[in-house]
Amino acid sequence: MTKTVFLPSKIIPELFVPQLFLFFFCVCVSQALPLEHTKNYIKVSLIISPTEDMSTIYCYSTMPPSRQYSHSTMPLLPVSPYSGPSDFCTENNISECMLYISQELSSLGLPSIFYDLNGIRELDVTSALNGMYDLLQLQRRTMGMVEELEVEQLKVSSDLHCQQLSSSKLKDQLELSKKENIRLRERERQLEINVKSLQSCLKNEKEEVQKLQNIIASRATQYNHDMKRKEREFNKLKERLNQLLADRKDKKQGMDVLNYVGRSDGRRSQWKTVKTDARHESEMYKTLLNEFDKHQKELMLENAELRKVLQQMKREMVGILSPKKHSQKEEKCTEFTDQVSFFDENIHIRKSVFNEESSEMSCEHAREKLTNSIRQQWRKLKHHVENLDNKASMVQLGREVGEEMISKDVHQDEMERLKVEIQQCKDFIQTQQQLLQQQLNTPCDEETAAVLNDCYMLEEKERLKEEWKTFEEQRKNFEMERRSFTEAAIRLGHERKMFEEDRATWLKHQFLNMTFTEHMAIKTQNALSDCK
Amino acid sequence: MLNNEYGKDDTFFFIYQQDICKDKQCFGMNFSEVFKQSNQLCKISPDGKYLATCVQYRLVVRDVNTLQILQLFTCLDQVAHMEWSSDSLFILCAMYKRGLVQVWSLEQPEWHCKIDEGSIGLVSSRWSPDGRHILNTTEFHLRVTVWSLCNKSVSYIKYPKACQKGMDFSADGRYMALVERRDCKDFISIFVCDDWHLLRHFETETQDLSGVEWSPNGCVLAAWDSCLEYKMLLYSLDGRLLSTYSAYEWSLGIKSVAWSPSSQFLAIGSYDEKVRILNHITWKKLIEFEHPATITSSKAVVYKEVEKKPVIGTEDLSVHQIAMGSSLFNTKSNYEITSLPVQVPVVKPDTDRANPKIGISAIAFSADNRYLATKNDNMPQSLWVWDMQRLGLQAVLEQTAPVRCFVWDPCRPRLALCTGNNKIYMWSPAGCISVKVQVEGSFQVQSIMWHGSGDSLVLLGKDQLCLCYLATDEEK
């Protein structure tokens, strides 16, 4: 957008002010244009007015777009009040200048600077000065805006710079990671190839092993076949040899003995008959059966031993797992039925059954139950021990970490102490139980029972008596106190009556000694006080 | 040091407490004079009274305690095999080259008996358990001839098999198991020794049956295949197959087998250097004993024989050394207990040859069932003793030379072994000792035999023998 500004070519001193003023105006006007309109360029043409020279000096300023936003951009038009003579306004064209300026001002929304007097335009100084003032304000505001904008622009440009740097950094990083990624992919690929090749090697080896085994098998069959063939041939040879030797009679085979010796067991030899055969068979079977019997006996003994061991183990496991409720005498356990261990009732029954030492019980059911129960208890014991181990290890870990844990010695001492305490308590409980047992079981005769009862009763009675005594005492005390309180109350009543009487007399006295009005006053006062 | 001399004929050297390693178990060892023998033929009679030796073609019978010669018999040729009859009345001498067997009687020295197998040849000859029959195996294993000394009867058993252990008698002497092979198939025949009645005859599921052995209680027969296949079959006395056991396939299999005296365990030693113990109830593997090159088992005690060669020209010559004579070659040895872990010396076998020297070649149970001694062929200098109660390794004896022979005392848990040098070694749970054989001249112990009472040992050298009397604490 081009804005033509008329400037005077030379400065006429007497019109200096208006000329300058006008020039200044123009500058302000041009400056006051919002910058958005001059995004592309500002073209300012200075046209000299058509006066003496009639020359027009065109001064264009084309600002490159980038330079627009540079804070070092100096407005081309001088802002200083006195930079050069303005040739916008001369003596002759004052009214046109005024008109022009008014038009410009009106376009900006300011009142005109002149007023019309019979066709002559007269400069209205006030409005002109007002207009100038307004323009100056406008100028200042715009300058402020410009500054702000410049600052913002700086900020933005620095931000941009930062962003550019970071983006370049990120780009570099991206490059690096892409390269890394490629490298790793490459490696993975190579390893996969490696794995594949090894797998194929393995497969080949396996195939080879299989092949070799097949070869071995086939060779073995071949050798067997050959061996058999040779053996048959050998047998034939042997037969032939045997035949030849039998036919040949040169060397006689025989035994030459002085006399026959008796049998080692002294008995005569017997003919071979069916009976002897049967006897041999039976003897053989007898031997076998004896052996089986012996074997079975041994196994039974072993079985019994193992059963005993299992039972003992079970008992001990039960003992370990339930120490509080475990009574040391096994027999009592069955009698105290209220002492229920935390296993089911069946175990009691089984215990009592096995306590009878029924080692002959070999039925499957009982055997299974025994083994199952042992397995169960063993599992529980295992859990228990594992828990203890965990706790111990945790305590150990804790000790390593902090000093809050108590030392091992102290811990052990405490444990000992606790154990001793437990033992004492157990003993105490046992004695109590014994006593209770005695009491329940010992058939005491009536006398002693009565005496015993009496003893207990006496004790109770004594205690009760004592309590009564104390109670009586307390009651007496209460009575006394109450009496004293009543007396006190009565006394208090008396005193109050006395006090009332006194008051009454005093009042009468007063009344008799006073005038009416006073009396009335007093009366009203009294009434008031009464009311209160 | 006592140095006693008894009698004129027999001289003893009394040695007291030689080189005891671990414990203060003291027992004296008397060594007898050295006698000649040939072919390692020297046997103590079953009743323990007599000692029979063969010297070339002569049979010499001595009293065990006095070593006096009681009888002297002359055979027709060099004796290849000599055996006492079970009642200690007769002695069998077999001469395989001539195919002859001669039987001698102790009661009646003039009694004689000669069995001539003729052209059919003879490869093996043995007594039957009743001491009245002789079983001769002909050449090429054509047949087994049963000769009776009681009557004129002769029995023939056809198709015996030529294998590692083709014939076995039960402990009570009533039954005999024989391995037969017909038409390329293996059979086992069970005979009643009383009258050689064939009790049972059955085929076995084996490729090449290698041996049979009765359990000590006489009710179970163990039969095993050749080393090409690991297979152990267990048969009852009446011929029923009780169980089959096979540890693995393809590799070389069973090398040695031993029953425990109570018949509770069957120990199988195999080429994979392991001993597997089967139990008599289920006939399944109870445990596997490994023979690793590095011993780390913490309960085992490793005894290492350490030889000390004396320094020549020592000033301090003790009486003992002077009496012994040439102290130059007197290498003393004793046992040292080495701390675990221990490296056992291993000899790698030649893989190209057949019957490789690898695997468990010898197993023996002690008389009380408590211990088991094993020898691994590729660790030839070591002897392993296992505790059967604990089922773990008890001790390892590492010798300076390969172990040649080891035998348990028939009465106590005591093991005697020799390595071909002039010492005998004994192990007991209390400890280990190494004793030099105190005889004139050099004596290389090649084989050991216990007397039935466990009080004396017969030591056999190359062509010498000597007796070792072990005095117990009570006797001293």
PDB file of C-alpha atoms in Angstrom, chain A residues 213-214 216-218 220 224 227-229 231-232 234-235 237-243 245-246 248-265 267 269-273 276-292 294-295 298-299 302, chain B residues 87 90 98 108 110-121 130-133 138-143 145 147-153 155-156 158-160 172 174-175 181-185 192 194-200 207-208 217-219 236-240 250 263 280-281:
ATOM      1  CA  GLN A 213      22.687 -97.692  15.305  1.00  0.00           C
ATOM      2  CA  ASN A 214      20.878 -99.184  12.362  1.00  0.00           C
ATOM      3  CA  ILE A 216      25.174-101.816  14.176  1.00  0.00           C
ATOM      4  CA  ALA A 217      21.896-103.642  14.341  1.00  0.00           C
ATOM      5  CA  SER A 218      22.185-104.906  10.801  1.00  0.00           C
ATOM      6  CA  ALA A 220      24.800-107.737  14.526  1.00  0.00           C
ATOM      7  CA  ASN A 224      24.636-113.748  14.293  1.00  0.00           C
ATOM      8  CA  MET A 227      27.948-117.401  13.669  1.00  0.00           C
ATOM      9  CA  LYS A 228      25.008-119.742  13.451  1.00  0.00           C
ATOM     10  CA  ARG A 229      26.163-121.000  10.116  1.00  0.00           C
ATOM     11  CA  GLU A 231      28.247-123.265  14.536  1.00  0.00           C
ATOM     12  CA  ARG A 232      26.190-125.648  12.460  1.00  0.00           C
ATOM     13  CA  PHE A 234      31.174-127.036  13.683  1.00  0.00           C
ATOM     14  CA  ASN A 235      28.465-129.266  15.054  1.00  0.00           C
ATOM     15  CA  LEU A 237      32.325-131.660  12.336  1.00  0.00           C
ATOM     16  CA  LYS A 238      31.887-132.675  15.928  1.00  0.00           C
ATOM     17  CA  GLU A 239      29.367-135.297  15.025  1.00  0.00           C
ATOM     18  CA  ARG A 240      31.664-136.580  12.362  1.00  0.00           C
ATOM     19  CA  LEU A 241      34.583-136.677  14.776  1.00  0.00           C
ATOM     20  CA  ASN A 242      32.502-138.410  17.370  1.00  0.00           C
ATOM     21  CA  GLN A 243      31.456-140.972  14.824  1.00  0.00           C
ATOM     22  CA  LEU A 245      36.290-141.893  17.184  1.00  0.00           C
ATOM     23  CA  ALA A 246      33.554-144.239  18.122  1.00  0.00           C
ATOM     24  CA  ARG A 248      38.010-146.405  15.830  1.00  0.00           C
ATOM     25  CA  LYS A 249      38.734-148.924  18.484  1.00  0.00           C
ATOM     26  CA  ASP A 250      42.457-148.565  18.942  1.00  0.00           C
ATOM     27  CA  LYS A 251      42.460-146.705  22.195  1.00  0.00           C
ATOM     28  CA  LYS A 252      39.948-148.031  24.565  1.00  0.00           C
ATOM     29  CA  GLN A 253      38.121-145.722  26.781  1.00  0.00           C
ATOM     30  CA  GLY A 254      37.447-147.025  30.188  1.00  0.00           C
ATOM     31  CA  MET A 255      37.987-146.911  33.823  1.00  0.00           C
ATOM     32  CA  ASP A 256      40.399-149.136  35.666  1.00  0.00           C
ATOM     33  CA  VAL A 257      39.754-149.214  39.337  1.00  0.00           C
ATOM     34  CA  LEU A 258      41.010-151.497  42.045  1.00  0.00           C
ATOM     35  CA  ASN A 259      37.681-151.785  43.764  1.00  0.00           C
ATOM     36  CA  TYR A 260      34.566-149.865  43.873  1.00  0.00           C
ATOM     37  CA  VAL A 261      34.108-147.483  46.681  1.00  0.00           C
ATOM     38  CA  GLY A 262      30.985-147.203  48.742  1.00  0.00           C
ATOM     39  CA  ARG A 263      28.755-144.230  48.474  1.00  0.00           C
ATOM     40  CA  SER A 264      29.634-141.221  50.553  1.00  0.00           C
ATOM     41  CA  ASP A 265      26.402-141.329  52.511  1.00  0.00           C
ATOM     42  CA  ARG A 267      23.500-146.022  51.551  1.00  0.00           C
ATOM     43  CA  SER A 269      22.133-146.798  45.293  1.00  0.00           C
ATOM     44  CA  GLN A 270      18.624-147.235  44.075  1.00  0.00           C
ATOM     45  CA  TRP A 271      17.140-148.134  40.746  1.00  0.00           C
ATOM     46  CA  LYS A 272      15.792-145.347  38.693  1.00  0.00           C
ATOM     47  CA  THR A 273      12.079-145.698  38.701  1.00  0.00           C
ATOM     48  CA  THR A 276      12.406-141.998  42.390  1.00  0.00           C
ATOM     49  CA  ASP A 277      11.532-139.398  39.800  1.00  0.00           C
ATOM     50  CA  ALA A 278       8.515-138.387  41.779  1.00  0.00           C
ATOM     51  CA  ARG A 279      10.639-138.306  44.901  1.00  0.00           C
ATOM     52  CA  HIS A 280      13.086-135.995  43.235  1.00  0.00           C
ATOM     53  CA  GLU A 281      10.308-133.688  42.179  1.00  0.00           C
ATOM     54  CA  SER A 282       8.811-133.606  45.612  1.00  0.00           C
ATOM     55  CA  GLU A 283      12.164-132.982  47.205  1.00  0.00           C
ATOM     56  CA  MET A 284      12.763-130.113  44.877  1.00  0.00           C
ATOM     57  CA  TYR A 285       9.426-128.573  45.675  1.00  0.00           C
ATOM     58  CA  LYS A 286      10.012-129.060  49.376  1.00  0.00           C
ATOM     59  CA  THR A 287      13.249-127.163  49.108  1.00  0.00           C
ATOM     60  CA  LEU A 288      11.554-124.352  47.294  1.00  0.00           C
ATOM     61  CA  LEU A 289       8.700-124.191  49.754  1.00  0.00           C
ATOM     62  CA  ASN A 290      11.064-124.143  52.707  1.00  0.00           C
ATOM     63  CA  GLU A 291      12.866-121.295  51.133  1.00  0.00           C
ATOM     64  CA  PHE A 292       9.657-119.400  50.540  1.00  0.00           C
ATOM     65  CA  LYS A 294      11.844-118.702  55.461  1.00  0.00           C
ATOM     66  CA  HIS A 295      11.634-115.725  53.209  1.00  0.00           C
ATOM     67  CA  GLU A 298      11.843-112.727  57.420  1.00  0.00           C
ATOM     68  CA  LEU A 299       9.615-110.347  55.558  1.00  0.00           C
ATOM     69  CA  GLU A 302      10.814-106.826  58.862  1.00  0.00           C
TER      70      GLU A 302
ATOM     71  CA  ASP B  87      34.699-135.725  51.972  1.00  0.00           C
ATOM     72  CA  PHE B  90      40.087-138.814  47.574  1.00  0.00           C
ATOM     73  CA  ARG B  98      47.199-137.793  27.971  1.00  0.00           C
ATOM     74  CA  GLN B 108      44.028-146.556  51.486  1.00  0.00           C
ATOM     75  CA  GLU B 110      47.380-148.601  47.785  1.00  0.00           C
ATOM     76  CA  TRP B 111      43.998-147.976  46.204  1.00  0.00           C
ATOM     77  CA  HIS B 112      44.229-146.666  42.729  1.00  0.00           C
ATOM     78  CA  CYS B 113      41.886-145.622  39.972  1.00  0.00           C
ATOM     79  CA  LYS B 114      42.618-144.552  36.457  1.00  0.00           C
ATOM     80  CA  ILE B 115      40.188-143.177  33.946  1.00  0.00           C
ATOM     81  CA  ASP B 116      41.277-143.110  30.351  1.00  0.00           C
ATOM     82  CA  GLU B 117      39.243-141.071  27.980  1.00  0.00           C
ATOM     83  CA  GLY B 118      41.013-142.470  24.958  1.00  0.00           C
ATOM     84  CA  SER B 119      41.186-140.611  21.720  1.00  0.00           C
ATOM     85  CA  ILE B 120      38.258-138.535  22.565  1.00  0.00           C
ATOM     86  CA  GLY B 121      40.429-136.289  24.627  1.00  0.00           C
ATOM     87  CA  ASP B 130      29.077-136.387  46.597  1.00  0.00           C
ATOM     88  CA  GLY B 131      32.707-137.198  45.961  1.00  0.00           C
ATOM     89  CA  ARG B 132      31.923-140.420  44.144  1.00  0.00           C
ATOM     90  CA  HIS B 133      31.495-139.328  40.559  1.00  0.00           C
ATOM     91  CA  THR B 138      35.841-134.270  26.262  1.00  0.00           C
ATOM     92  CA  GLU B 139      37.687-132.292  23.707  1.00  0.00           C
ATOM     93  CA  PHE B 140      35.646-129.900  21.619  1.00  0.00           C
ATOM     94  CA  HIS B 141      33.014-130.279  24.282  1.00  0.00           C
ATOM     95  CA  LEU B 142      31.548-133.239  22.481  1.00  0.00           C
ATOM     96  CA  ARG B 143      30.074-134.648  25.649  1.00  0.00           C
ATOM     97  CA  THR B 145      31.044-138.334  30.734  1.00  0.00           C
ATOM     98  CA  TRP B 147      32.158-141.837  35.771  1.00  0.00           C
ATOM     99  CA  SER B 148      31.036-143.472  38.990  1.00  0.00           C
ATOM    100  CA  LEU B 149      33.414-144.787  41.608  1.00  0.00           C
ATOM    101  CA  CYS B 150      30.670-146.770  43.252  1.00  0.00           C
ATOM    102  CA  ASN B 151      29.521-148.890  40.368  1.00  0.00           C
ATOM    103  CA  LYS B 152      30.201-149.554  36.777  1.00  0.00           C
ATOM    104  CA  SER B 153      27.700-147.062  35.450  1.00  0.00           C
ATOM    105  CA  SER B 155      26.495-141.549  31.994  1.00  0.00           C
ATOM    106  CA  TYR B 156      26.811-139.303  29.025  1.00  0.00           C
ATOM    107  CA  LYS B 158      25.365-134.502  25.219  1.00  0.00           C
ATOM    108  CA  TYR B 159      25.834-131.055  23.814  1.00  0.00           C
ATOM    109  CA  PRO B 160      27.497-129.308  26.685  1.00  0.00           C
ATOM    110  CA  ASP B 172      24.172-128.278  49.148  1.00  0.00           C
ATOM    111  CA  ARG B 174      22.045-131.773  45.341  1.00  0.00           C
ATOM    112  CA  TYR B 175      21.605-130.179  41.954  1.00  0.00           C
ATOM    113  CA  ARG B 181      23.529-125.701  23.101  1.00  0.00           C
ATOM    114  CA  ARG B 182      21.557-127.409  20.398  1.00  0.00           C
ATOM    115  CA  ASP B 183      20.699-126.017  16.974  1.00  0.00           C
ATOM    116  CA  CYS B 184      22.138-122.638  17.817  1.00  0.00           C
ATOM    117  CA  LYS B 185      19.914-122.320  20.861  1.00  0.00           C
ATOM    118  CA  VAL B 192      19.761-134.244  40.505  1.00  0.00           C
ATOM    119  CA  ASP B 194      22.015-138.176  43.484  1.00  0.00           C
ATOM    120  CA  ASP B 195      21.357-140.306  40.458  1.00  0.00           C
ATOM    121  CA  TRP B 196      21.865-137.871  37.605  1.00  0.00           C
ATOM    122  CA  HIS B 197      18.209-137.669  36.920  1.00  0.00           C
ATOM    123  CA  LEU B 198      17.293-134.862  34.559  1.00  0.00           C
ATOM    124  CA  LEU B 199      14.992-132.687  36.613  1.00  0.00           C
ATOM    125  CA  ARG B 200      14.398-129.803  34.266  1.00  0.00           C
ATOM    126  CA  GLN B 207      22.008-114.944  22.259  1.00  0.00           C
ATOM    127  CA  ASP B 208      25.007-116.743  23.650  1.00  0.00           C
ATOM    128  CA  ASN B 217      20.475-121.045  49.159  1.00  0.00           C
ATOM    129  CA  GLY B 218      20.177-123.250  46.093  1.00  0.00           C
ATOM    130  CA  CYS B 219      16.807-121.937  44.958  1.00  0.00           C
ATOM    131  CA  SER B 236      13.830-120.696  40.009  1.00  0.00           C
ATOM    132  CA  LEU B 237      14.889-124.225  40.961  1.00  0.00           C
ATOM    133  CA  ASP B 238      11.909-125.661  39.142  1.00  0.00           C
ATOM    134  CA  GLY B 239      12.830-123.960  35.900  1.00  0.00           C
ATOM    135  CA  ARG B 240      10.507-120.970  35.993  1.00  0.00           C
ATOM    136  CA  TRP B 250      24.795-102.317  22.520  1.00  0.00           C
ATOM    137  CA  SER B 263      21.475-114.902  48.678  1.00  0.00           C
ATOM    138  CA  HIS B 280      16.315-110.900  45.817  1.00  0.00           C
ATOM    139  CA  ILE B 281      12.757-109.714  46.442  1.00  0.00           C
TER     140      ILE B 281
END
